[in-house]
Each structure stands twice: as structure tokens, then as C-alpha cells.
CSV table of C-alpha atoms in Angstrom, one decimal:
chain,number,residue,atom,x,y,z
A,1,MET,CA,-18.3,292.6,177.7
A,2,ASN,CA,-18.1,296.1,176.2
A,3,ARG,CA,-21.7,295.8,175.1
A,4,LEU,CA,-23.0,295.4,178.6
A,5,PRO,CA,-24.4,298.4,180.5
A,6,ILE,CA,-21.8,300.1,182.6
A,7,ARG,CA,-23.8,299.4,185.7
A,8,ILE,CA,-23.6,295.7,185.0
A,9,ARG,CA,-19.9,295.9,184.2
A,10,LEU,CA,-19.3,297.7,187.5
A,11,THR,CA,-21.3,295.1,189.4
A,12,LEU,CA,-19.4,292.3,187.7
A,13,ALA,CA,-16.1,293.9,188.5
A,14,PHE,CA,-17.1,294.5,192.1
A,15,ALA,CA,-18.3,290.9,192.4
A,16,ALA,CA,-15.1,289.5,190.9
A,17,ALA,CA,-13.1,291.6,193.4
A,18,ILE,CA,-15.2,290.4,196.3
A,19,ALA,CA,-15.0,286.8,195.1
A,20,ALA,CA,-11.2,287.0,195.0
A,21,VAL,CA,-11.1,288.5,198.5
A,22,LEU,CA,-13.5,285.8,199.8
A,23,ALA,CA,-11.5,283.0,198.1
A,24,GLY,CA,-8.2,284.3,199.4
A,25,GLY,CA,-9.6,284.9,202.9
A,26,GLY,CA,-11.2,281.5,203.0
A,27,PHE,CA,-8.0,279.8,201.8
A,28,LEU,CA,-5.9,281.6,204.4
A,29,LEU,CA,-8.4,280.9,207.2
A,30,TYR,CA,-8.6,277.2,206.3
A,31,HIS,CA,-4.9,276.8,206.3
A,32,HIS,CA,-4.4,278.9,209.4
A,33,LEU,CA,-6.9,276.7,211.3
A,34,ALA,CA,-5.3,273.5,210.0
A,35,ASP,CA,-1.9,274.7,211.1
A,36,SER,CA,-3.3,275.7,214.5
A,37,LEU,CA,-4.9,272.3,215.0
A,38,ASP,CA,-1.7,270.5,213.9
A,39,ARG,CA,0.4,272.6,216.4
A,40,THR,CA,-2.1,271.7,219.2
A,41,LEU,CA,-1.9,268.0,218.3
A,42,ASP,CA,1.9,268.1,218.2
A,43,GLN,CA,2.1,269.9,221.5
A,44,GLY,CA,-0.2,267.3,223.1
A,45,LEU,CA,1.8,264.4,221.6
A,46,HIS,CA,5.1,265.9,222.9
A,47,ALA,CA,3.6,266.5,226.4
A,48,ARG,CA,2.2,263.0,226.4
A,49,SER,CA,5.5,261.5,225.3
A,50,ALA,CA,7.4,263.3,228.0
A,51,ASP,CA,5.0,261.9,230.6
A,52,LEU,CA,5.2,258.4,229.2
A,53,THR,CA,9.0,258.4,228.9
A,54,ALA,CA,9.3,258.9,232.6
A,55,LEU,CA,6.7,256.2,233.2
A,56,VAL,CA,8.4,253.7,231.0
A,57,ARG,CA,11.8,254.3,232.6
A,58,GLN,CA,10.2,253.5,236.0
A,59,ALA,CA,8.9,250.2,234.6
A,60,ASP,CA,6.2,250.0,237.2
A,61,PRO,CA,3.2,249.7,236.9
A,62,GLY,CA,3.5,249.9,233.1
A,63,LEU,CA,1.3,251.4,230.4
A,64,ARG,CA,-1.4,248.8,230.7
A,65,GLU,CA,-2.0,249.5,234.4
A,66,ALA,CA,-1.2,253.3,234.4
A,67,PRO,CA,-4.3,255.6,234.3
A,68,PRO,CA,-4.3,257.8,231.2
A,69,ALA,CA,-3.7,261.5,231.6
A,70,PRO,CA,-6.7,263.9,231.4
A,71,VAL,CA,-5.3,265.4,228.2
A,72,ALA,CA,-4.9,261.9,226.7
A,73,ASP,CA,-8.5,261.1,227.5
A,74,ALA,CA,-9.7,264.3,226.1
A,75,THR,CA,-7.9,263.8,222.8
A,76,GLY,CA,-8.3,259.9,222.7
A,77,SER,CA,-4.5,259.5,222.6
A,78,PHE,CA,-2.8,256.2,222.9
A,79,ALA,CA,0.8,254.8,223.4
A,80,GLN,CA,2.9,251.8,222.5
A,81,VAL,CA,6.4,250.7,223.4
A,82,LEU,CA,8.4,248.6,220.9
A,83,ASP,CA,11.6,246.8,221.6
A,84,SER,CA,14.7,246.7,219.4
A,85,ARG,CA,13.1,244.0,217.2
A,86,GLY,CA,9.9,245.8,216.7
A,87,ARG,CA,7.9,243.7,219.0
A,88,ILE,CA,5.3,245.1,221.4
A,89,HIS,CA,6.9,245.7,224.8
A,90,ASP,CA,4.1,247.6,226.4
A,91,GLN,CA,1.0,249.5,225.2
A,92,THR,CA,-2.2,251.2,226.3
A,93,ARG,CA,-5.4,249.1,226.4
A,94,GLY,CA,-7.3,248.5,223.1
A,95,LEU,CA,-4.6,248.7,220.6
A,96,GLY,CA,-4.6,245.0,219.6
A,97,GLN,CA,-1.5,242.9,218.8
A,98,ARG,CA,0.0,244.8,215.8
A,99,PRO,CA,2.9,247.2,216.1
A,100,LEU,CA,2.1,250.8,215.2
A,101,LEU,CA,5.4,251.2,213.2
A,102,THR,CA,7.0,248.6,211.0
A,103,GLY,CA,9.7,248.4,208.4
A,104,ARG,CA,11.4,251.6,207.3
A,105,LEU,CA,9.3,253.8,209.6
A,106,PHE,CA,10.4,251.7,212.6
A,107,SER,CA,14.1,252.0,211.5
A,108,ARG,CA,13.8,255.8,211.3
A,109,ALA,CA,12.2,255.9,214.7
A,110,GLN,CA,15.1,254.0,216.2
A,111,ALA,CA,17.5,256.6,214.6
A,112,GLY,CA,15.7,259.7,216.0
A,113,THR,CA,12.4,261.4,216.8
A,114,LEU,CA,9.9,260.7,214.0
A,115,LEU,CA,6.6,262.4,213.4
A,116,VAL,CA,4.0,260.7,211.2
A,117,ALA,CA,1.5,263.4,210.2
A,118,ARG,CA,-1.2,261.0,209.0
A,119,ALA,CA,-1.5,257.2,209.1
A,120,HIS,CA,-4.5,254.9,208.8
A,121,LEU,CA,-4.4,252.7,211.8
A,122,LEU,CA,-7.1,251.2,214.1
A,123,ALA,CA,-9.7,251.9,211.4
A,124,THR,CA,-9.1,255.6,211.5
A,125,ASP,CA,-6.6,258.3,210.6
A,126,VAL,CA,-4.1,259.0,213.4
A,127,ARG,CA,-1.0,261.2,214.0
A,128,LEU,CA,2.0,259.5,215.5
A,129,LEU,CA,5.1,260.7,217.4
A,130,ALA,CA,7.9,258.1,217.9
A,131,ILE,CA,10.8,258.7,220.3
A,132,PRO,CA,13.8,256.3,220.9
A,133,LEU,CA,14.8,255.8,224.5
A,134,ARG,CA,16.8,253.5,226.7
A,135,ALA,CA,15.0,252.0,229.7
A,136,GLN,CA,15.0,248.7,231.6
A,137,GLY,CA,18.4,247.9,230.2
A,138,GLN,CA,17.3,247.8,226.5
A,139,GLU,CA,16.7,250.1,223.5
A,140,LEU,CA,13.0,250.9,223.2
A,141,VAL,CA,10.9,253.1,220.9
A,142,LEU,CA,8.0,255.0,222.5
A,143,ILE,CA,5.1,255.7,220.1
A,144,VAL,CA,2.4,258.2,221.1
A,145,GLY,CA,-0.6,258.7,218.8
A,146,ALA,CA,-3.8,260.7,218.6
A,147,PRO,CA,-6.8,260.3,216.3
A,148,LEU,CA,-7.4,263.1,213.7
A,149,ARG,CA,-11.2,262.9,213.8
A,150,SER,CA,-11.7,266.1,215.8
A,151,ARG,CA,-9.2,268.0,213.5
A,152,ASP,CA,-10.7,266.7,210.3
A,153,GLN,CA,-14.3,267.4,211.6
A,154,ALA,CA,-13.3,271.0,212.5
A,155,LEU,CA,-11.9,271.6,209.0
A,156,ALA,CA,-14.9,269.9,207.4
A,157,ASN,CA,-17.2,272.2,209.3
A,158,LEU,CA,-15.2,275.3,208.2
A,159,ARG,CA,-15.3,274.1,204.6
A,160,SER,CA,-19.0,273.7,204.7
A,161,GLU,CA,-19.5,277.2,206.2
A,162,LEU,CA,-17.2,278.7,203.6
A,163,LEU,CA,-19.0,276.9,200.7
A,164,VAL,CA,-22.4,278.0,202.0
A,165,GLY,CA,-21.5,281.5,203.5
A,166,GLY,CA,-19.1,282.5,200.7
A,167,PRO,CA,-21.7,282.5,197.8
A,168,ALA,CA,-24.3,284.1,200.1
A,169,ALA,CA,-21.8,286.8,201.0
A,170,LEU,CA,-20.8,287.2,197.3
A,171,LEU,CA,-24.5,287.5,196.3
A,172,LEU,CA,-25.2,290.1,199.0
A,173,ALA,CA,-22.0,292.1,198.1
A,174,SER,CA,-23.0,292.0,194.4
A,175,LEU,CA,-26.5,293.3,195.2
A,176,ILE,CA,-24.9,296.1,197.3
A,177,GLY,CA,-22.5,296.8,194.5
A,178,TYR,CA,-25.4,296.9,191.9
A,179,LEU,CA,-27.3,299.4,194.1
A,180,MET,CA,-24.2,301.5,194.7
A,181,ALA,CA,-23.4,301.6,191.0
A,182,GLY,CA,-27.0,302.7,190.3
A,183,ALA,CA,-26.8,305.4,192.9
A,184,ALA,CA,-23.4,306.6,191.6
A,185,LEU,CA,-24.7,306.6,188.0
A,186,ARG,CA,-28.1,308.3,188.8
A,187,PRO,CA,-26.6,311.8,188.3
A,188,VAL,CA,-25.3,310.7,184.9
A,189,GLU,CA,-28.8,309.4,183.9
A,190,ARG,CA,-30.3,312.8,185.0
A,191,MET,CA,-27.7,314.6,182.8
A,192,ARG,CA,-28.5,312.2,179.9
A,193,THR,CA,-32.2,312.9,180.2
A,194,ARG,CA,-31.6,316.6,180.3
A,195,ALA,CA,-29.1,316.4,177.4
A,196,ALA,CA,-31.7,314.5,175.3
A,197,SER,CA,-34.2,317.4,175.7
A,198,ILE,CA,-31.7,320.1,174.6
A,199,THR,CA,-32.1,321.2,171.0
A,200,GLU,CA,-30.7,323.9,168.9
A,201,LYS,CA,-33.6,326.1,169.9
A,202,HIS,CA,-33.0,325.6,173.7
A,203,LEU,CA,-29.2,325.8,173.9
A,204,SER,CA,-29.6,328.0,177.0
A,205,GLU,CA,-30.5,325.0,179.1
A,206,ARG,CA,-27.8,323.3,181.2
A,207,LEU,CA,-27.2,319.9,182.7
A,208,PRO,CA,-27.9,319.3,186.4
A,209,VAL,CA,-24.7,319.1,188.3
A,210,PRO,CA,-24.6,317.1,191.6
A,211,PRO,CA,-23.4,319.1,194.6
A,212,ALA,CA,-20.5,316.7,195.4
A,213,ASN,CA,-17.1,317.8,194.0
A,214,ASP,CA,-16.4,314.5,192.3
A,215,GLU,CA,-15.7,313.2,188.8
A,216,ILE,CA,-19.3,313.3,187.8
A,217,ALA,CA,-19.7,316.9,189.0
A,218,ARG,CA,-16.6,317.9,187.1
A,219,LEU,CA,-17.9,316.1,184.0
A,220,GLY,CA,-21.3,317.9,184.3
A,221,ALA,CA,-19.5,321.3,184.7
A,222,THR,CA,-17.3,320.6,181.7
A,223,LEU,CA,-20.3,319.6,179.6
A,224,ASN,CA,-22.1,322.8,180.7
A,225,GLU,CA,-19.1,324.8,179.7
A,226,MET,CA,-19.1,323.0,176.3
A,227,LEU,CA,-22.9,323.8,175.9
A,228,ALA,CA,-22.1,327.4,176.7
A,229,ARG,CA,-19.4,327.5,174.0
A,230,LEU,CA,-21.8,325.8,171.5
A,231,GLU,CA,-24.5,328.3,172.4
A,232,ARG,CA,-22.1,331.2,171.8
A,233,ALA,CA,-20.9,329.6,168.5
A,234,VAL,CA,-24.4,329.1,167.3
A,235,ARG,CA,-25.4,332.6,168.2
A,236,ARG,CA,-22.3,333.9,166.4
A,237,GLU,CA,-23.1,331.8,163.4
A,238,ARG,CA,-26.7,333.0,163.2
A,239,SER,CA,-25.4,336.6,163.7
A,240,PHE,CA,-22.8,336.0,161.0
A,241,VAL,CA,-25.3,334.7,158.6
A,242,ALA,CA,-27.7,337.5,159.3
A,243,ASP,CA,-25.0,340.2,159.0
A,244,ALA,CA,-23.6,338.6,155.8
A,245,SER,CA,-27.1,338.4,154.3
A,246,HIS,CA,-27.7,342.1,155.2
A,247,GLU,CA,-24.4,343.1,153.7
A,248,LEU,CA,-25.0,341.2,150.5
A,249,ARG,CA,-28.6,342.5,150.1
A,250,ALA,CA,-27.6,346.2,149.8
A,251,PRO,CA,-25.3,346.0,146.8
A,252,LEU,CA,-27.5,343.4,145.1
A,253,ALA,CA,-30.5,345.7,145.5
A,254,LEU,CA,-28.5,348.6,144.1
A,255,VAL,CA,-27.4,346.5,141.1
A,256,ARG,CA,-31.0,345.4,140.5
A,257,THR,CA,-32.2,349.0,140.7
A,258,GLU,CA,-29.6,350.3,138.3
A,259,VAL,CA,-30.4,347.5,135.8
A,260,GLU,CA,-34.1,348.1,136.0
A,261,LEU,CA,-33.7,351.8,135.5
A,262,ALA,CA,-31.4,351.2,132.6
A,263,LEU,CA,-33.9,348.9,130.9
A,264,ASP,CA,-37.1,350.8,131.7
A,265,LEU,CA,-36.1,354.4,130.9
A,266,PRO,CA,-34.5,355.7,127.8
A,267,ARG,CA,-31.0,356.8,128.7
A,268,SER,CA,-28.1,358.4,127.0
A,269,ALA,CA,-24.7,356.7,126.5
A,270,GLU,CA,-23.2,358.7,129.3
A,271,GLU,CA,-26.0,357.7,131.7
A,272,LEU,CA,-25.6,354.0,130.7
A,273,GLN,CA,-21.9,354.2,131.3
A,274,SER,CA,-22.5,355.8,134.7
A,275,ALA,CA,-25.0,353.0,135.6
A,276,LEU,CA,-22.5,350.4,134.4
A,277,ARG,CA,-19.8,352.1,136.4
A,278,SER,CA,-22.0,352.0,139.5
A,279,ILE,CA,-22.8,348.3,138.9
A,280,GLY,CA,-19.1,347.6,138.5
A,281,GLU,CA,-18.4,349.3,141.8
A,282,GLU,CA,-21.1,347.3,143.6
A,283,ALA,CA,-19.8,344.1,141.9
A,284,ASP,CA,-16.3,344.9,143.2
A,285,ARG,CA,-17.8,345.4,146.6
A,286,LEU,CA,-19.6,342.1,146.4
A,287,SER,CA,-16.3,340.4,145.2
A,288,GLN,CA,-14.4,341.9,148.1
A,289,LEU,CA,-17.1,340.9,150.6
A,290,ALA,CA,-17.1,337.4,149.2
A,291,ASP,CA,-13.3,337.2,149.5
A,292,ASP,CA,-13.5,338.4,153.1
A,293,LEU,CA,-16.2,335.9,154.0
A,294,LEU,CA,-14.2,333.1,152.4
A,295,LEU,CA,-11.1,334.1,154.4
A,296,LEU,CA,-13.1,334.2,157.6
A,297,ALA,CA,-14.7,330.8,156.8
A,298,ARG,CA,-11.2,329.3,156.3
A,299,ILE,CA,-10.2,330.7,159.7
A,300,ASP,CA,-13.4,329.2,161.3
A,301,GLU,CA,-12.3,325.8,159.9
A,302,GLY,CA,-9.3,326.2,162.1
A,303,GLU,CA,-6.3,326.8,159.8
A,304,LEU,CA,-5.0,329.9,158.0
A,305,PRO,CA,-2.3,328.7,155.6
A,306,LEU,CA,0.8,330.9,155.7
A,307,ARG,CA,3.7,331.0,153.2
A,308,LYS,CA,6.5,332.7,155.2
A,309,GLU,CA,9.5,334.5,153.9
A,310,THR,CA,12.0,337.0,155.2
A,311,LEU,CA,10.3,340.5,154.9
A,312,ASP,CA,11.8,344.0,155.1
A,313,ILE,CA,9.2,346.0,157.1
A,314,SER,CA,10.4,349.3,155.6
A,315,ALA,CA,10.0,348.0,152.0
A,316,LEU,CA,6.6,346.5,152.8
A,317,LEU,CA,5.3,349.7,154.3
A,318,HIS,CA,6.6,351.7,151.3
A,319,ASP,CA,4.9,349.3,148.9
A,320,VAL,CA,1.6,349.7,150.7
A,321,ALA,CA,1.9,353.5,150.8
A,322,GLU,CA,2.7,353.5,147.1
A,323,ARG,CA,-0.4,351.5,146.4
A,324,PHE,CA,-2.6,354.3,147.9
A,325,GLN,CA,-0.6,357.4,147.0
A,326,ARG,CA,-2.9,358.3,144.0
A,327,ARG,CA,-6.1,357.9,146.0
A,328,ALA,CA,-4.6,359.9,148.9
A,329,ALA,CA,-3.5,362.6,146.6
A,330,ASP,CA,-7.1,362.8,145.1
A,331,ASP,CA,-8.3,363.4,148.7
A,332,ARG,CA,-5.5,365.9,149.3
A,333,ARG,CA,-4.0,363.7,152.0
A,334,ARG,CA,-0.5,362.3,152.5
A,335,ILE,CA,0.9,358.9,153.5
A,336,ASP,CA,4.2,359.0,155.4
A,337,VAL,CA,6.4,356.0,156.1
A,338,ASP,CA,8.9,355.9,158.9
A,339,ALA,CA,10.6,352.5,159.6
A,340,PRO,CA,14.2,351.4,160.0
A,341,GLU,CA,15.5,348.3,158.5
A,342,LEU,CA,13.6,345.5,160.3
A,343,ARG,CA,13.2,342.0,159.1
A,344,ILE,CA,10.7,339.3,160.2
A,345,GLU,CA,9.5,336.0,159.0
A,346,ALA,CA,5.9,336.4,157.7
A,347,ASP,CA,3.5,335.8,154.8
A,348,ARG,CA,3.8,338.8,152.6
A,349,VAL,CA,0.4,338.5,151.0
A,350,ARG,CA,-1.5,338.1,154.3
A,351,LEU,CA,0.4,340.8,156.1
A,352,GLU,CA,0.0,343.2,153.2
A,353,GLN,CA,-3.7,342.4,153.2
A,354,ALA,CA,-3.9,343.4,156.8
A,355,LEU,CA,-2.1,346.7,156.2
A,356,VAL,CA,-4.2,347.4,153.2
A,357,ASN,CA,-7.4,347.0,155.3
A,358,LEU,CA,-6.0,349.4,157.9
A,359,VAL,CA,-4.9,352.0,155.3
A,360,GLU,CA,-8.3,351.6,153.6
A,361,ASN,CA,-10.1,352.4,156.9
A,362,ALA,CA,-7.8,355.4,157.5
A,363,LEU,CA,-8.6,356.8,154.1
A,364,ARG,CA,-12.3,356.1,154.4
A,365,TYR,CA,-13.0,357.2,158.0
A,366,GLY,CA,-9.9,359.2,159.0
A,367,ALA,CA,-8.5,362.6,158.1
A,368,GLY,CA,-5.1,364.2,157.7
A,369,THR,CA,-1.8,362.4,157.2
A,370,ILE,CA,-1.7,358.7,157.5
A,371,ALA,CA,1.5,357.5,159.2
A,372,LEU,CA,2.9,354.0,158.7
A,373,THR,CA,5.7,353.4,161.3
A,374,GLY,CA,7.7,350.5,162.3
A,375,SER,CA,9.8,350.1,165.4
A,376,PRO,CA,11.7,347.3,167.1
A,377,ALA,CA,10.2,345.6,170.1
A,378,THR,CA,11.5,343.3,172.8
A,379,ASP,CA,10.8,340.1,170.9
A,380,GLY,CA,9.8,341.4,167.5
A,381,VAL,CA,8.5,344.5,165.8
A,382,ASN,CA,5.6,346.9,166.2
A,383,ILE,CA,3.8,348.4,163.2
A,384,HIS,CA,1.5,351.4,163.7
A,385,VAL,CA,-1.1,352.7,161.2
A,386,ALA,CA,-2.3,356.1,162.4
A,387,ASP,CA,-4.3,359.0,161.1
A,388,GLU,CA,-5.4,362.4,162.3
A,389,GLY,CA,-9.2,361.8,162.1
A,390,PRO,CA,-11.8,361.4,164.9
A,391,GLY,CA,-10.5,358.0,165.9
A,392,PHE,CA,-12.6,355.1,167.1
A,393,PRO,CA,-15.8,355.9,168.9
A,394,ASP,CA,-15.9,354.9,172.6
A,395,THR,CA,-18.9,352.7,171.9
A,396,ILE,CA,-16.8,350.3,169.8
A,397,SER,CA,-13.3,350.6,171.2
A,398,GLY,CA,-13.7,347.3,173.0
A,399,THR,CA,-15.2,345.5,170.0
A,400,ALA,CA,-13.4,347.1,167.1
A,401,PHE,CA,-11.9,343.9,165.9
A,402,GLU,CA,-15.1,341.9,165.9
A,403,ARG,CA,-16.9,341.0,162.7
A,404,PHE,CA,-19.4,343.4,161.3
A,405,THR,CA,-18.5,346.1,163.7
A,406,ARG,CA,-18.8,349.6,162.3
A,407,GLY,CA,-18.4,353.0,163.9
A,408,ASP,CA,-21.6,354.4,162.4
A,409,PRO,CA,-24.5,351.9,162.1
A,410,ALA,CA,-26.4,354.3,159.8
A,411,ARG,CA,-23.8,353.8,157.1
A,412,THR,CA,-24.9,351.1,154.6
A,413,SER,CA,-22.4,351.4,151.8
A,414,SER,CA,-19.1,352.2,153.5
A,415,GLY,CA,-18.0,348.7,154.3
A,416,ALA,CA,-19.1,345.4,155.8
A,417,GLY,CA,-17.1,345.7,159.0
A,418,LEU,CA,-14.8,342.8,158.3
A,419,GLY,CA,-11.5,344.6,157.7
A,420,LEU,CA,-10.3,344.8,161.3
A,421,ALA,CA,-11.5,341.2,162.0
A,422,ILE,CA,-9.3,340.0,159.1
A,423,VAL,CA,-6.4,342.1,160.4
A,424,LYS,CA,-6.7,340.5,163.8
A,425,ALA,CA,-6.9,337.0,162.3
A,426,VAL,CA,-3.9,337.5,160.1
A,427,VAL,CA,-1.7,338.9,162.9
A,428,GLU,CA,-2.7,336.1,165.3
A,429,ALA,CA,-1.9,333.6,162.7
A,430,HIS,CA,1.7,334.9,162.7
A,431,GLY,CA,1.8,334.5,166.5
A,432,GLY,CA,1.3,338.3,167.2
A,433,SER,CA,-1.4,340.5,168.5
A,434,VAL,CA,-3.3,343.6,167.5
A,435,ALA,CA,-4.7,346.5,169.6
A,436,LEU,CA,-5.7,350.1,169.6
A,437,SER,CA,-2.6,352.1,170.7
A,438,PRO,CA,-3.3,353.9,174.0
A,439,ASP,CA,-0.7,356.5,173.2
A,440,ALA,CA,-2.6,358.1,170.3
A,441,ALA,CA,-3.1,361.8,171.2
A,442,ARG,CA,-5.9,362.0,168.6
A,443,GLY,CA,-7.1,360.0,165.6
A,444,ALA,CA,-6.9,356.3,165.2
A,445,ASP,CA,-3.8,354.3,165.9
A,446,VAL,CA,-3.8,350.6,165.3
A,447,MET,CA,-0.7,348.7,166.5
A,448,LEU,CA,0.4,345.3,165.1
A,449,SER,CA,2.9,343.4,167.3
A,450,LEU,CA,4.7,340.7,165.3
A,451,PRO,CA,7.4,338.3,166.4
A,452,SER,CA,10.7,338.7,164.6
A,453,SER,CA,11.6,335.0,164.4
A,454,SER,CA,9.7,332.4,162.4
A,455,VAL,CA,6.9,330.8,164.4
A,456,PRO,CA,5.1,327.6,163.4
A,457,ALA,CA,1.8,328.0,161.7
A,458,ARG,CA,-0.8,327.4,164.4
A,459,ARG,CA,-4.5,327.1,164.5
A,460,VAL,CA,-6.3,330.4,164.5
A,461,GLU,CA,-9.4,330.7,166.5
A,462,ALA,CA,-12.1,332.6,164.7
A,463,VAL,CA,-12.5,336.2,165.7
A,464,ARG,CA,-15.4,336.1,168.0
A,465,SER,CA,-17.5,338.4,170.0
A,466,ALA,CA,-16.7,338.7,173.7
């Protein structure tokens, strides 16, 4: 059944429902007609018995000489009167010499009114009504009967009509159901045809959505939204590959140039050491870029593993500041830490990685004192990393946390533009958020908002372009 086309399955289900309705309706109609005919026969028998009871009690002229009533003629009814011994006392013409009731049935008729729904008498099926009465000084039983030919013929005609008309109606209803299923599924077929023509090179195309606001229209709209997401994902993937290739090409080209110069030209030991030092710096840059790309790839897979522990924000900020103190001193800059005793549940390695990226950016692009501050918030803590430099350009303030976003596109050796994207991914993995602080008077001020309580590790959506 599941292998059949949905149009055939819908038609079969519709046909089964119609067949059940026709069968149930035919059954009810048949029995309703039978009950109606039986009630009509019973009413006629009771009316006939009432008339004949009065006639029998008069004893003159008797059933043989009395003209039958019009209703009796119309229904072909007949009557017979039996005495207490079951012998024929009187009867209508044409009944012969045999009593209509004998044995147990006659005894029951003497005891009270008896209705025999069907009996085979006089070469046909009849319905009998027997009533005990006292007339002419003796106990008598009046039997009134009517043939069932008309009733049975009416029911037979109805059965024939149902057996002929029912399958015809079922066939017509199934054909209509088949056409209706085809019309209902036609938009789905159009969407299927269009979907078959959409390739990775034509992701901008969309499925045709019917104008009606029904389930198929909502399905088409949902599929179009999915195609839009896939298009954005493919575009981001292509951009990511292109940007990653560009970022890898520059240090590799520099390493290749240094090696070629070192091999082609005679150099002193100091020059060779300088070349090796430059190659080492580019190798470090390549290693850091590879680590960043690997982290973002793990985020794209949907899960950033966190090993949470209770952290002291003040101690964490001091550790990060201590890590960069020598470098800051070489640049004649200072790193200040201002944080009370605040504790949160977080992954120390990941959170320290995010803070290191922010301090690295502040040392590379900022100026003046770098301030690391922590403060309590309504449901957690806020961590600020600020400097006194030029701050973020207005052109990238809205996309600062996207991948491969850099303030100066002309720079080719100052970073890959992944630091802030990693910061955002780490903070969101902890259930927090990251933003550029709007309260900064000058310079750059990045604010990390982290919940104080432990939150379950959740899926982290890759940092994507708007």
C-alpha cells in the first residue's frame, strides 16, 4: 500500500469512505422501508380485524356473504373465524377447508392477540393477526391475514436498485476523488518539477507557491525559506573557502620567498637567522589560522564542547593581563584590571581564548591603556575589554563579529579577521552574548555578557553574515 502513488492512495481511501457511506445508507434505507411496510400491514390488519369483529358479533350476513372492505381488496386481505376446537366457523371466500392456525399457534391465539409475521399459506407468504373474541354464545378466534407479495416485491426492487446504483455511484465518486486528488496535488507536482531543475549553480530560484493559504502553500513557503537558507549557507561556504584560501596564500607565499632568497643568494649567518625567524613567524601565523579555522569548523558542525568549572573573573582577567604584560611594556602601554570577586560556571580555556583574542586586537589596532573590567549584571556578569585607540570604523560596526571582517582591507599581514568571530562563538556557547559597548567615549570597548549560573551546553550556530 505504501508503494502506491499518493494520488491512488487518496482515491482508494476516498472510495472506501464512500463505499462505507453507501453501504450504511443502503442498509438503513432498506430496513427503514421494511419497517414502514410492516407497520402499514399491521395497521391494515388491525383496522380489518376491528371491522370484522363487529361483523362477526352481528352474525348476519356472515363473512361469506359480506362484501370485503376497499382496503381489504386493495391489499388482498382475507379472514377466518375458528371455534374453540379449531374448526372453521366462518371465512372469506377462496380459503379452502384448512384452518389458518393449528396446534400451538391456535392455543396462543385463544390466550391473547397473536401476530404471525410470516407464514407460508395458500401457496404464498402471508402475515396473520389472530384475536380471541366471544360472539354468538361461544369462544371464537378471528384471524385476519394479508399476503406479503407487495412488501417483498418493494424490498426486492430496492435491493436491485441499491446493487446496481451503489457500484455506479461508487465508481463515479471514485472518479471524482481521483480528479480532485490530481487537482490538489498539481501544485506539488509543479513544485517537484521546479525543485528538480534547481542546482547548486541556480540556488536563487524558488518553488512556485499556490495563492491559496493552505497546507501546500505553507509547505511551498517553508521549502522556499529552506532554499534561501541553503543559498546563504552555500554563499557563506564559498566566501569562507575563498577567504581562507586568500589568508593561507599570503604567509605561504612569504615563506616560499624567504626560502628561495635564502637558497639563491649567499647570506650571512645573521641574515639566515632573520629569514628563519620570519619563516617561524609566518609558520606561527599559519598554525594560529589553522587552529581558528578548525574551531570554526567544529562550530559549523553544530557543537562546541565545553568543560565547565567555577571561575573567578578577577583571577582570570589578571592571568590574561599577565600574559600580555611584557608585550604591552615593549609598546609602552599598560593593561589595567578592575574586577570584584565574581564567580561563574564556564570553560576556562575557551573563555580565556576569547579574552586573549580581544586583548590581541587591542594591542594590534588600539592605543593607550587597555582596561579589563568585570561587573555584576542582573543575571550574570559583564566583562569589558576597552582601549583608547581609534575604535571600530563605522563601516564594520555592524559586522565586526563576522568571519574575515577587518577594519582595514588593505592590511594583509595583521590578521585573518577570525578573532571576533571566535569570541562571539565562545560566548554564545556559554549562553551569553557579545556586543560593542555603546557607552565607550572613545576607543574600542567590547562587552561580554555571561550568565553566572551553569547553563547546559547547547548547539552553537555558526557565526554568519547578516
